Amino acid sequence: METNQRITELCQLLRGDDAPVTEWYKNLTEAIQDIDPLTAFEFADMKEKQSVNMPVLPQLFHLLRQCLLNHRWSEALQVLQNVVHVPIGSSQTVWKVGTELLSMEAEDNRDLIQQLFSQMKVLSDLDAKEVVMEFVVYLLKIGDDAEATTVMQEVRKRHGLKKVTSGDREKYMEKLHKAYLGLLWYLEWKKYKKQCDELSMQRSGFRQSDSLSQHLMQSQKQSLTMQIKNFSDRAISCFKELEGYPGVWDIFVTKHAELLVCDGKQMDAFSLLKSYCDNNGDSLNAHKYLYDFCQKHFPEHDDKIWSLKIVAQLSPSDGLVLDLCSQLIADGDICSAVPLLFNLLDYSCWQAIEQPWRMMSKCLKKIYKQRSESEMLVIQDCWTVRESWWSAYHFTRYTAENCRSEKSLMLHKAVVASLLCGKDNEFVVEAMKYLTEEEKKVLP
C-alpha cells in the first residue's frame, strides 16, 4: 500500500496536480541559507535567484536532505512535491531525487521513470545529455541493454540537442556521452563473442562426418564474427575519444584495452594503459591496471615493477606490495623490501597474516647474519620511528595468545620480535610456551 501510494503521489507530481502540503512546510519559521546542492556550480545566476527571489526553496532543500539521510522516503516524496512547484532552479533535485526514489523498485516503476525522463530532458536548466546518461545507467541496471542503446543513439541523431553548459564543461559532456555509447557497443560485442564461443564448443562436440551440421555452424560463426568485428570497431572508435583527455575513465579504458587485446593488438593496449598512468599519476587503479596487464602479457617488462612501486607509494597497505617485495627479494634487493614490509605491517589488517611476517623474518635474519652496515642502517631507520609503539601494537602476550592456533604465524612474529625487541619481549616469552623444541631452534 505504501509503495502504491508513493507511486500515485509521484504521478500527481509529474502531471502537475495540486499536491498536499507537508506539515513541515506549514511550520517552517527559520530561514536556512543552503541552496540546492544538486544544481551544477556553473549556474551561478540561477543559484542567486534561488536564494533571493525564492527564499522558501533553500528550506525545502534542507528538509529534503534530512529525509533522504534518514531514509524517510514517503516524507521525502512529500517535500519533493512542494519543490516541483518552485519554478526556478529545482529541476536537478526533482530529476535526481525522483529517479532515486523510483529506482528502489526499478522494475515496477519503469513507466514512471520513463515519463520522468521524457519531461526532465527538455527542461531549461538541465543538460539533456546528462539526463540521458543517467537514464541509460538505469536501463543497464534493470538489464535492458537494447533500450539503453536505442536511447543513446536517438539522442546522438538529434540535431540542436539542448545544452546548458559551455566551454570545457560542454566538451567534457560530449566526451562522456561518446564513452557511454562505446560502453553500450562493448556490451553488444561481449554478447556476440559469448555466443561465438558457445558455438565453437558445440561444434567441437559434433562428429567430423556430420558435414551438414558443421557447415551450418561454420556459417553461423562467420556471421557472429562479422558482428563481433563490427561492434568492436564501433566501441574502439568511441573510446578513442578519451585518449589523452584528462579525467578518471577507469571503466572505459579497461574495456578499450580488452577490445584491443582481443584484436591481437597487445602493444596498443599496453600503450593505452601506460598513457593512462602518465595522465593519472595519482590514480591507484591506473597503475594496478598496467601491472595486471604486464603480468599477463609482458611479465618481464620493466613497467611491471615500476607500477608496483607507485602502488606501494599510493597505498602502502595494498596486497600488491607483497608482490613487489617478493620480486625485490628475488632480485637480492632486501634493503628496498624491508621498508615496504614495515609500512605494510603498520596496518592492522596485516597483523594476523602470515605471508608478510614470514618475508620480514627471513629478511631480518639474513641482514642480522651478514651484519652489513648499510643494511643494518635501513633496519635502524625503520625501527627508530616505530620503537615506541610497535611492541604494544604487535608484540604483546595477548597477540601471542591470539595466534597460538597458527603456529607458523606465531613463529615468524616471534623471530621478528626477538630481533627487534630482544628475547625477553613478552610476545617471545609467551610464544615459547607453545612452540616445539624444533621450532624454538629457529629463533635467533
Short mmCIF file of C-alpha atoms in Angstrom, two decimals:
data_model
loop_
_atom_site.label_atom_id
_atom_site.label_comp_id
_atom_site.label_asym_id
_atom_site.label_seq_id
_atom_site.Cartn_x
_atom_site.Cartn_y
_atom_site.Cartn_z
CA MET A 1 0.00 0.00 0.00
CA GLU A 2 2.82 2.43 0.85
CA THR A 3 4.51 1.73 -2.47
CA ASN A 4 1.28 2.28 -4.41
CA GLN A 5 0.66 5.49 -2.52
CA ARG A 6 4.14 6.76 -3.31
CA ILE A 7 3.75 5.95 -7.00
CA THR A 8 0.34 7.66 -7.05
CA GLU A 9 1.80 10.79 -5.47
CA LEU A 10 4.68 10.88 -7.93
CA CYS A 11 2.19 10.56 -10.78
CA GLN A 12 0.45 13.62 -9.38
CA LEU A 13 3.78 15.40 -9.33
CA LEU A 14 4.51 14.51 -12.95
CA ARG A 15 1.04 15.61 -14.08
CA GLY A 16 1.33 18.88 -12.17
CA ASP A 17 -1.68 18.16 -9.96
CA ASP A 18 -2.06 20.05 -6.69
CA ALA A 19 -0.18 18.06 -4.06
CA PRO A 20 -0.72 18.06 -0.31
CA VAL A 21 1.47 20.45 1.66
CA THR A 22 3.59 18.78 4.35
CA GLU A 23 3.35 19.68 7.99
CA TRP A 24 6.97 20.73 7.95
CA TYR A 25 6.24 23.20 5.21
CA LYS A 26 3.46 24.77 7.26
CA ASN A 27 5.59 25.12 10.36
CA LEU A 28 8.81 26.48 8.81
CA THR A 29 9.98 29.61 10.63
CA GLU A 30 13.76 29.67 10.42
CA ALA A 31 15.38 30.75 7.16
CA ILE A 32 18.14 28.35 6.09
CA GLN A 33 20.87 29.72 3.86
CA ASP A 34 21.64 26.49 1.96
CA ILE A 35 20.92 26.45 -1.75
CA ASP A 36 20.24 23.48 -3.96
CA PRO A 37 23.32 21.21 -3.61
CA LEU A 38 22.34 19.27 -6.72
CA THR A 39 22.37 22.27 -9.03
CA ALA A 40 25.56 22.38 -11.07
CA PHE A 41 28.08 25.01 -9.99
CA GLU A 42 28.17 26.86 -13.28
CA PHE A 43 24.56 28.06 -12.84
CA ALA A 44 25.64 30.89 -10.54
CA ASP A 45 22.92 33.27 -11.69
CA MET A 46 20.28 30.60 -11.09
CA LYS A 47 21.58 29.94 -7.59
CA GLU A 48 21.41 33.62 -6.79
CA LYS A 49 17.77 33.71 -7.93
CA GLN A 50 17.06 30.72 -5.73
CA SER A 51 18.23 32.43 -2.57
CA VAL A 52 16.94 35.93 -3.35
CA ASN A 53 13.63 35.51 -5.17
CA MET A 54 12.60 32.13 -3.76
CA PRO A 55 13.61 32.14 -0.08
CA VAL A 56 11.46 29.08 0.65
CA LEU A 57 13.42 26.85 -1.75
CA PRO A 58 16.56 26.51 0.44
CA GLN A 59 14.34 25.46 3.32
CA LEU A 60 12.71 22.76 1.25
CA PHE A 61 16.11 21.51 0.09
CA HIS A 62 17.25 21.31 3.69
CA LEU A 63 14.20 19.25 4.64
CA LEU A 64 14.59 17.01 1.62
CA ARG A 65 18.20 16.35 2.53
CA GLN A 66 17.24 15.40 6.07
CA CYS A 67 14.56 12.99 4.82
CA LEU A 68 16.97 11.29 2.42
CA LEU A 69 19.73 10.96 5.01
CA ASN A 70 17.26 9.34 7.42
CA HIS A 71 15.69 7.11 4.72
CA ARG A 72 12.25 8.65 5.25
CA TRP A 73 11.19 8.02 1.69
CA SER A 74 7.49 8.84 1.83
CA GLU A 75 8.22 12.14 3.58
CA ALA A 76 10.95 12.88 1.02
CA LEU A 77 8.33 12.48 -1.68
CA GLN A 78 6.04 14.95 0.08
CA VAL A 79 8.81 17.55 0.24
CA LEU A 80 9.65 16.87 -3.42
CA GLN A 81 6.04 17.59 -4.33
CA ASN A 82 6.49 21.08 -2.93
CA VAL A 83 9.85 21.58 -4.59
CA VAL A 84 8.36 20.92 -8.03
CA HIS A 85 6.05 23.95 -7.71
CA VAL A 86 9.03 26.32 -7.37
CA PRO A 87 9.73 27.48 -10.94
CA ILE A 88 13.41 28.37 -10.59
CA GLY A 89 16.33 26.01 -10.03
CA SER A 90 14.56 22.88 -8.80
CA SER A 91 14.96 20.65 -11.86
CA GLN A 92 18.20 18.99 -10.73
CA THR A 93 16.65 17.95 -7.45
CA VAL A 94 13.39 16.74 -8.99
CA TRP A 95 15.29 14.65 -11.51
CA LYS A 96 17.95 13.14 -9.22
CA VAL A 97 15.78 12.58 -6.16
CA GLY A 98 12.76 11.46 -8.17
CA THR A 99 14.73 8.81 -10.05
CA GLU A 100 16.40 7.68 -6.83
CA LEU A 101 13.06 7.15 -5.12
CA LEU A 102 11.58 5.34 -8.09
CA SER A 103 14.68 3.19 -8.64
CA MET A 104 14.08 1.43 -5.34
CA GLU A 105 11.54 -0.68 -7.20
CA ALA A 106 13.23 -0.29 -10.57
CA GLU A 107 11.25 -2.89 -12.49
CA ASP A 108 7.84 -1.87 -11.13
CA ASN A 109 8.42 1.84 -11.72
CA ARG A 110 9.70 1.54 -15.29
CA ASP A 111 6.86 3.54 -16.83
CA LEU A 112 7.11 6.32 -14.25
CA ILE A 113 10.86 6.70 -14.72
CA GLN A 114 10.34 6.77 -18.49
CA GLN A 115 7.81 9.55 -18.05
CA LEU A 116 10.11 11.45 -15.69
CA PHE A 117 12.97 11.11 -18.18
CA SER A 118 10.82 12.42 -21.05
CA GLN A 119 9.88 15.51 -19.08
CA MET A 120 13.24 16.26 -17.49
CA LYS A 121 15.36 16.16 -20.67
CA VAL A 122 13.54 19.22 -22.10
CA LEU A 123 13.81 21.49 -19.04
CA SER A 124 15.85 24.62 -19.50
CA ASP A 125 18.25 24.21 -16.56
CA LEU A 126 19.13 20.56 -17.18
CA ASP A 127 21.69 19.27 -19.66
CA ALA A 128 19.85 16.75 -21.82
CA LYS A 129 22.99 14.65 -22.32
CA GLU A 130 23.45 14.25 -18.57
CA VAL A 131 19.81 13.23 -18.11
CA VAL A 132 20.09 10.72 -20.95
CA MET A 133 23.24 9.14 -19.49
CA GLU A 134 21.65 8.74 -16.06
CA PHE A 135 18.62 7.15 -17.69
CA VAL A 136 20.90 4.81 -19.65
CA VAL A 137 22.59 3.71 -16.41
CA TYR A 138 19.13 2.92 -15.01
CA LEU A 139 18.28 0.86 -18.11
CA LEU A 140 21.53 -1.07 -17.80
CA LYS A 141 20.77 -1.69 -14.15
CA ILE A 142 17.49 -3.42 -15.00
CA GLY A 143 19.14 -5.34 -17.84
CA ASP A 144 17.54 -3.54 -20.79
CA ASP A 145 20.70 -3.12 -22.88
CA ALA A 146 18.79 -2.82 -26.15
CA GLU A 147 16.65 0.09 -24.95
CA ALA A 148 19.72 1.80 -23.48
CA THR A 149 21.44 1.62 -26.87
CA THR A 150 18.33 2.92 -28.64
CA VAL A 151 18.01 5.89 -26.28
CA MET A 152 21.67 6.83 -26.68
CA GLN A 153 21.60 6.56 -30.47
CA GLU A 154 18.40 8.57 -30.82
CA VAL A 155 19.87 11.39 -28.81
CA ARG A 156 23.04 11.47 -30.90
CA LYS A 157 21.00 11.67 -34.09
CA ARG A 158 19.04 14.70 -32.88
CA HIS A 159 20.48 17.99 -34.08
CA GLY A 160 20.30 21.00 -31.82
CA LEU A 161 20.19 18.93 -28.66
CA LYS A 162 19.53 21.26 -25.74
CA LYS A 163 22.62 22.22 -23.75
CA VAL A 164 23.02 24.36 -20.66
CA THR A 165 26.82 24.08 -20.48
CA SER A 166 29.56 25.79 -22.42
CA GLY A 167 33.29 25.64 -22.98
CA ASP A 168 35.24 22.93 -21.16
CA ARG A 169 32.13 21.52 -19.48
CA GLU A 170 30.40 21.06 -22.83
CA LYS A 171 33.46 19.30 -24.24
CA TYR A 172 33.62 17.04 -21.19
CA MET A 173 29.95 16.09 -21.51
CA GLU A 174 30.43 15.30 -25.20
CA LYS A 175 33.39 13.03 -24.41
CA LEU A 176 31.46 11.31 -21.62
CA HIS A 177 28.43 10.78 -23.81
CA LYS A 178 30.57 9.23 -26.55
CA ALA A 179 32.25 6.98 -23.97
CA TYR A 180 28.89 5.73 -22.72
CA LEU A 181 27.91 4.90 -26.27
CA GLY A 182 31.18 2.98 -26.59
CA LEU A 183 30.28 1.07 -23.45
CA LEU A 184 26.98 0.03 -25.00
CA TRP A 185 28.76 -1.18 -28.14
CA TYR A 186 31.16 -3.08 -25.89
CA LEU A 187 28.21 -4.88 -24.26
CA GLU A 188 26.93 -5.85 -27.70
CA TRP A 189 30.42 -7.08 -28.63
CA LYS A 190 30.61 -9.16 -25.46
CA LYS A 191 27.18 -10.70 -26.13
CA TYR A 192 28.10 -11.83 -29.65
CA LYS A 193 31.54 -13.01 -28.52
CA LYS A 194 29.90 -15.21 -25.89
CA GLN A 195 27.57 -16.68 -28.50
CA CYS A 196 30.53 -17.38 -30.78
CA ASP A 197 32.48 -19.11 -28.01
CA GLU A 198 29.48 -21.26 -27.14
CA LEU A 199 29.05 -22.17 -30.80
CA SER A 200 32.70 -23.22 -31.03
CA MET A 201 32.22 -25.51 -28.04
CA GLN A 202 29.12 -27.06 -29.61
CA ARG A 203 30.92 -27.52 -32.90
CA SER A 204 33.76 -29.42 -31.27
CA GLY A 205 31.20 -31.95 -29.99
CA PHE A 206 29.94 -32.91 -33.47
CA ARG A 207 31.45 -35.75 -35.44
CA GLN A 208 33.58 -34.74 -38.40
CA SER A 209 31.32 -36.86 -40.64
CA ASP A 210 28.29 -34.69 -39.85
CA SER A 211 29.12 -32.27 -42.66
CA LEU A 212 25.73 -30.53 -42.77
CA SER A 213 25.85 -29.54 -39.10
CA GLN A 214 29.46 -28.49 -39.48
CA HIS A 215 28.58 -26.32 -42.48
CA LEU A 216 25.65 -24.63 -40.70
CA MET A 217 27.74 -23.92 -37.66
CA GLN A 218 30.55 -22.52 -39.79
CA SER A 219 28.07 -20.18 -41.46
CA GLN A 220 26.71 -19.07 -38.08
CA LYS A 221 30.21 -18.49 -36.77
CA GLN A 222 31.12 -16.32 -39.76
CA SER A 223 28.01 -14.21 -39.15
CA LEU A 224 28.84 -13.85 -35.45
CA THR A 225 32.46 -12.99 -36.28
CA MET A 226 31.29 -10.15 -38.51
CA GLN A 227 29.07 -8.80 -35.73
CA ILE A 228 31.92 -9.08 -33.24
CA LYS A 229 34.23 -7.12 -35.53
CA ASN A 230 31.53 -4.53 -36.22
CA PHE A 231 30.77 -3.77 -32.56
CA SER A 232 34.43 -3.93 -31.57
CA ASP A 233 35.30 -1.25 -34.16
CA ARG A 234 32.40 0.92 -33.03
CA ALA A 235 33.34 0.69 -29.37
CA ILE A 236 37.04 1.36 -30.01
CA SER A 237 36.12 4.38 -32.14
CA CYS A 238 34.13 5.82 -29.23
CA PHE A 239 36.72 5.03 -26.58
CA LYS A 240 39.47 6.66 -28.65
CA GLU A 241 37.79 10.00 -27.96
CA LEU A 242 39.10 9.75 -24.38
CA GLU A 243 42.76 9.14 -25.25
CA GLY A 244 44.87 11.87 -23.70
CA TYR A 245 41.83 13.66 -22.29
CA PRO A 246 42.24 14.41 -18.56
CA GLY A 247 39.91 12.63 -16.17
CA VAL A 248 39.25 9.31 -14.46
CA TRP A 249 37.95 6.93 -17.13
CA ASP A 250 38.66 3.56 -15.50
CA ILE A 251 35.67 1.62 -16.77
CA PHE A 252 36.13 2.86 -20.35
CA VAL A 253 39.92 2.46 -20.54
CA THR A 254 39.84 -1.13 -19.27
CA LYS A 255 37.16 -2.08 -21.78
CA HIS A 256 39.15 -0.37 -24.55
CA ALA A 257 42.25 -2.38 -23.59
CA GLU A 258 40.23 -5.61 -23.55
CA LEU A 259 38.97 -4.98 -27.07
CA LEU A 260 42.47 -4.23 -28.35
CA VAL A 261 43.83 -7.44 -26.81
CA CYS A 262 41.06 -9.50 -28.43
CA ASP A 263 42.04 -7.90 -31.76
CA GLY A 264 45.61 -9.07 -31.20
CA LYS A 265 46.89 -5.55 -30.52
CA GLN A 266 48.64 -6.13 -27.19
CA MET A 267 51.18 -3.36 -27.72
CA ASP A 268 48.43 -0.86 -28.48
CA ALA A 269 46.67 -1.91 -25.27
CA PHE A 270 49.92 -1.51 -23.34
CA SER A 271 50.47 1.97 -24.78
CA LEU A 272 46.91 2.91 -23.86
CA LEU A 273 47.29 1.80 -20.23
CA LYS A 274 50.77 3.37 -19.95
CA SER A 275 49.43 6.68 -21.24
CA TYR A 276 46.53 6.48 -18.80
CA CYS A 277 49.03 6.05 -15.95
CA ASP A 278 51.07 9.01 -17.15
CA ASN A 279 47.97 11.20 -17.27
CA ASN A 280 46.70 9.96 -13.88
CA GLY A 281 49.82 9.63 -11.78
CA ASP A 282 47.87 9.72 -8.51
CA SER A 283 45.34 7.10 -9.56
CA LEU A 284 45.91 3.79 -7.77
CA ASN A 285 43.67 1.90 -10.20
CA ALA A 286 45.55 3.15 -13.26
CA HIS A 287 48.80 1.61 -12.02
CA LYS A 288 47.06 -1.59 -10.99
CA TYR A 289 45.60 -1.97 -14.48
CA LEU A 290 49.05 -1.57 -16.04
CA TYR A 291 50.59 -4.08 -13.62
CA ASP A 292 47.87 -6.68 -14.19
CA PHE A 293 48.26 -6.25 -17.94
CA CYS A 294 52.06 -6.62 -17.83
CA GLN A 295 51.76 -9.60 -15.51
CA LYS A 296 49.54 -11.35 -18.04
CA HIS A 297 51.09 -10.29 -21.35
CA PHE A 298 54.59 -8.87 -20.69
CA PRO A 299 55.83 -10.44 -17.40
CA GLU A 300 59.44 -9.32 -17.99
CA HIS A 301 58.59 -5.70 -18.81
CA ASP A 302 60.25 -3.04 -16.62
CA ASP A 303 56.97 -1.16 -16.25
CA LYS A 304 55.58 -4.02 -14.16
CA ILE A 305 57.93 -3.24 -11.27
CA TRP A 306 57.53 0.49 -11.87
CA SER A 307 53.76 0.18 -11.47
CA LEU A 308 54.13 -1.84 -8.27
CA LYS A 309 56.42 0.82 -6.77
CA ILE A 310 53.83 3.51 -7.49
CA VAL A 311 51.10 1.32 -5.93
CA ALA A 312 53.28 0.95 -2.81
CA GLN A 313 53.64 4.74 -2.60
CA LEU A 314 49.96 5.45 -3.07
CA SER A 315 48.65 2.59 -0.89
CA PRO A 316 51.28 1.10 1.46
CA SER A 317 48.78 -1.48 2.76
CA ASP A 318 47.78 -2.85 -0.64
CA GLY A 319 48.25 -6.58 -1.15
CA LEU A 320 50.30 -5.93 -4.31
CA VAL A 321 53.07 -4.60 -2.06
CA LEU A 322 53.80 -8.24 -1.22
CA ASP A 323 54.27 -8.98 -4.93
CA LEU A 324 56.75 -6.13 -5.11
CA CYS A 325 58.62 -7.33 -2.02
CA SER A 326 58.80 -10.87 -3.41
CA GLN A 327 60.30 -9.54 -6.63
CA LEU A 328 62.79 -7.31 -4.81
CA ILE A 329 63.89 -10.15 -2.52
CA ALA A 330 64.28 -12.47 -5.50
CA ASP A 331 66.48 -9.81 -7.12
CA GLY A 332 68.55 -9.54 -3.94
CA ASP A 333 67.37 -6.03 -3.08
CA ILE A 334 66.45 -6.67 0.55
CA CYS A 335 67.19 -3.07 1.56
CA SER A 336 64.29 -1.89 -0.60
CA ALA A 337 61.92 -4.64 0.54
CA VAL A 338 62.31 -4.15 4.31
CA PRO A 339 60.89 -0.57 4.49
CA LEU A 340 57.93 -1.67 2.37
CA LEU A 341 57.22 -4.55 4.75
CA PHE A 342 57.43 -2.24 7.76
CA ASN A 343 54.96 0.15 6.10
CA LEU A 344 52.64 -2.71 5.25
CA LEU A 345 52.65 -4.10 8.78
CA ASP A 346 51.79 -0.70 10.21
CA TYR A 347 48.20 -1.52 9.19
CA SER A 348 46.08 -3.70 11.43
CA CYS A 349 44.66 -5.72 8.53
CA TRP A 350 48.05 -7.49 8.24
CA GLN A 351 48.57 -8.21 11.93
CA ALA A 352 47.44 -11.83 11.70
CA ILE A 353 48.50 -12.64 8.10
CA GLU A 354 51.45 -14.99 7.84
CA GLN A 355 52.95 -14.02 4.48
CA PRO A 356 54.33 -10.55 5.33
CA TRP A 357 55.67 -11.77 8.70
CA ARG A 358 57.36 -14.73 7.01
CA MET A 359 59.00 -12.39 4.50
CA MET A 360 60.02 -9.96 7.24
CA SER A 361 61.52 -12.66 9.42
CA LYS A 362 63.60 -14.06 6.56
CA CYS A 363 64.84 -10.60 5.57
CA LEU A 364 65.79 -9.62 9.13
CA LYS A 365 67.54 -12.91 9.83
CA LYS A 366 69.61 -12.55 6.69
CA ILE A 367 70.54 -8.94 7.46
CA TYR A 368 71.43 -9.67 11.08
CA LYS A 369 73.53 -12.62 9.96
CA GLN A 370 75.51 -10.65 7.37
CA ARG A 371 75.80 -7.54 9.57
CA SER A 372 76.20 -5.27 6.57
CA GLU A 373 76.45 -1.69 7.82
CA SER A 374 74.18 -0.27 5.09
CA GLU A 375 71.53 -2.94 5.62
CA MET A 376 71.61 -2.57 9.41
CA LEU A 377 71.16 1.18 8.95
CA VAL A 378 67.99 0.52 6.94
CA ILE A 379 66.53 -1.51 9.81
CA GLN A 380 67.58 1.12 12.33
CA ASP A 381 65.89 3.90 10.36
CA CYS A 382 62.66 1.89 10.11
CA TRP A 383 62.67 0.81 13.75
CA THR A 384 63.54 4.20 15.28
CA VAL A 385 60.19 5.70 14.27
CA ARG A 386 58.29 2.61 15.46
CA GLU A 387 60.08 1.56 18.61
CA SER A 388 57.72 3.49 20.88
CA TRP A 389 54.55 1.79 19.67
CA TRP A 390 55.19 -1.37 17.63
CA SER A 391 55.79 -3.55 20.70
CA ALA A 392 52.42 -2.65 22.20
CA TYR A 393 50.83 -2.94 18.76
CA HIS A 394 52.21 -6.30 17.60
CA PHE A 395 54.26 -7.98 20.32
CA THR A 396 52.17 -8.47 23.47
CA ARG A 397 51.13 -11.53 25.43
CA TYR A 398 47.58 -11.01 24.17
CA THR A 399 48.61 -11.06 20.47
CA ALA A 400 50.66 -14.19 21.11
CA GLU A 401 47.69 -15.97 22.64
CA ASN A 402 45.50 -14.95 19.69
CA CYS A 403 47.77 -16.59 17.14
CA ARG A 404 48.65 -19.73 19.07
CA SER A 405 46.40 -21.77 16.77
CA GLU A 406 48.53 -20.62 13.82
CA LYS A 407 51.95 -21.88 14.83
CA SER A 408 53.69 -20.73 11.66
CA LEU A 409 52.45 -17.15 12.06
CA MET A 410 53.45 -17.17 15.73
CA LEU A 411 56.93 -18.45 14.89
CA HIS A 412 57.66 -15.77 12.28
CA LYS A 413 56.34 -13.00 14.50
CA ALA A 414 58.45 -14.31 17.37
CA VAL A 415 61.55 -14.16 15.14
CA VAL A 416 60.82 -10.54 14.22
CA ALA A 417 60.03 -9.60 17.84
CA SER A 418 63.21 -11.27 19.08
CA LEU A 419 65.42 -9.43 16.61
CA LEU A 420 63.79 -6.04 17.08
CA CYS A 421 62.85 -6.10 20.79
CA GLY A 422 65.02 -8.81 22.32
CA LYS A 423 64.31 -12.34 23.57
CA ASP A 424 62.79 -11.04 26.79
CA ASN A 425 59.90 -9.46 24.86
CA GLU A 426 56.56 -10.68 26.26
CA PHE A 427 55.42 -11.97 22.84
CA VAL A 428 58.54 -14.14 22.56
CA VAL A 429 58.19 -15.37 26.17
CA GLU A 430 54.55 -16.32 25.60
CA ALA A 431 55.27 -17.93 22.22
CA MET A 432 57.92 -20.17 23.77
CA LYS A 433 55.13 -21.92 25.71
CA TYR A 434 53.51 -23.16 22.50
CA LEU A 435 56.47 -23.79 20.18
CA THR A 436 58.09 -27.20 19.87
CA GLU A 437 61.80 -27.74 20.56
CA GLU A 438 62.49 -27.85 16.82
CA GLU A 439 60.61 -24.59 16.26
CA LYS A 440 62.46 -22.90 19.13
CA LYS A 441 65.74 -23.58 17.33
CA VAL A 442 64.58 -21.27 14.54
CA LEU A 443 64.53 -18.29 16.92
CA PRO A 444 67.70 -16.15 16.78
#
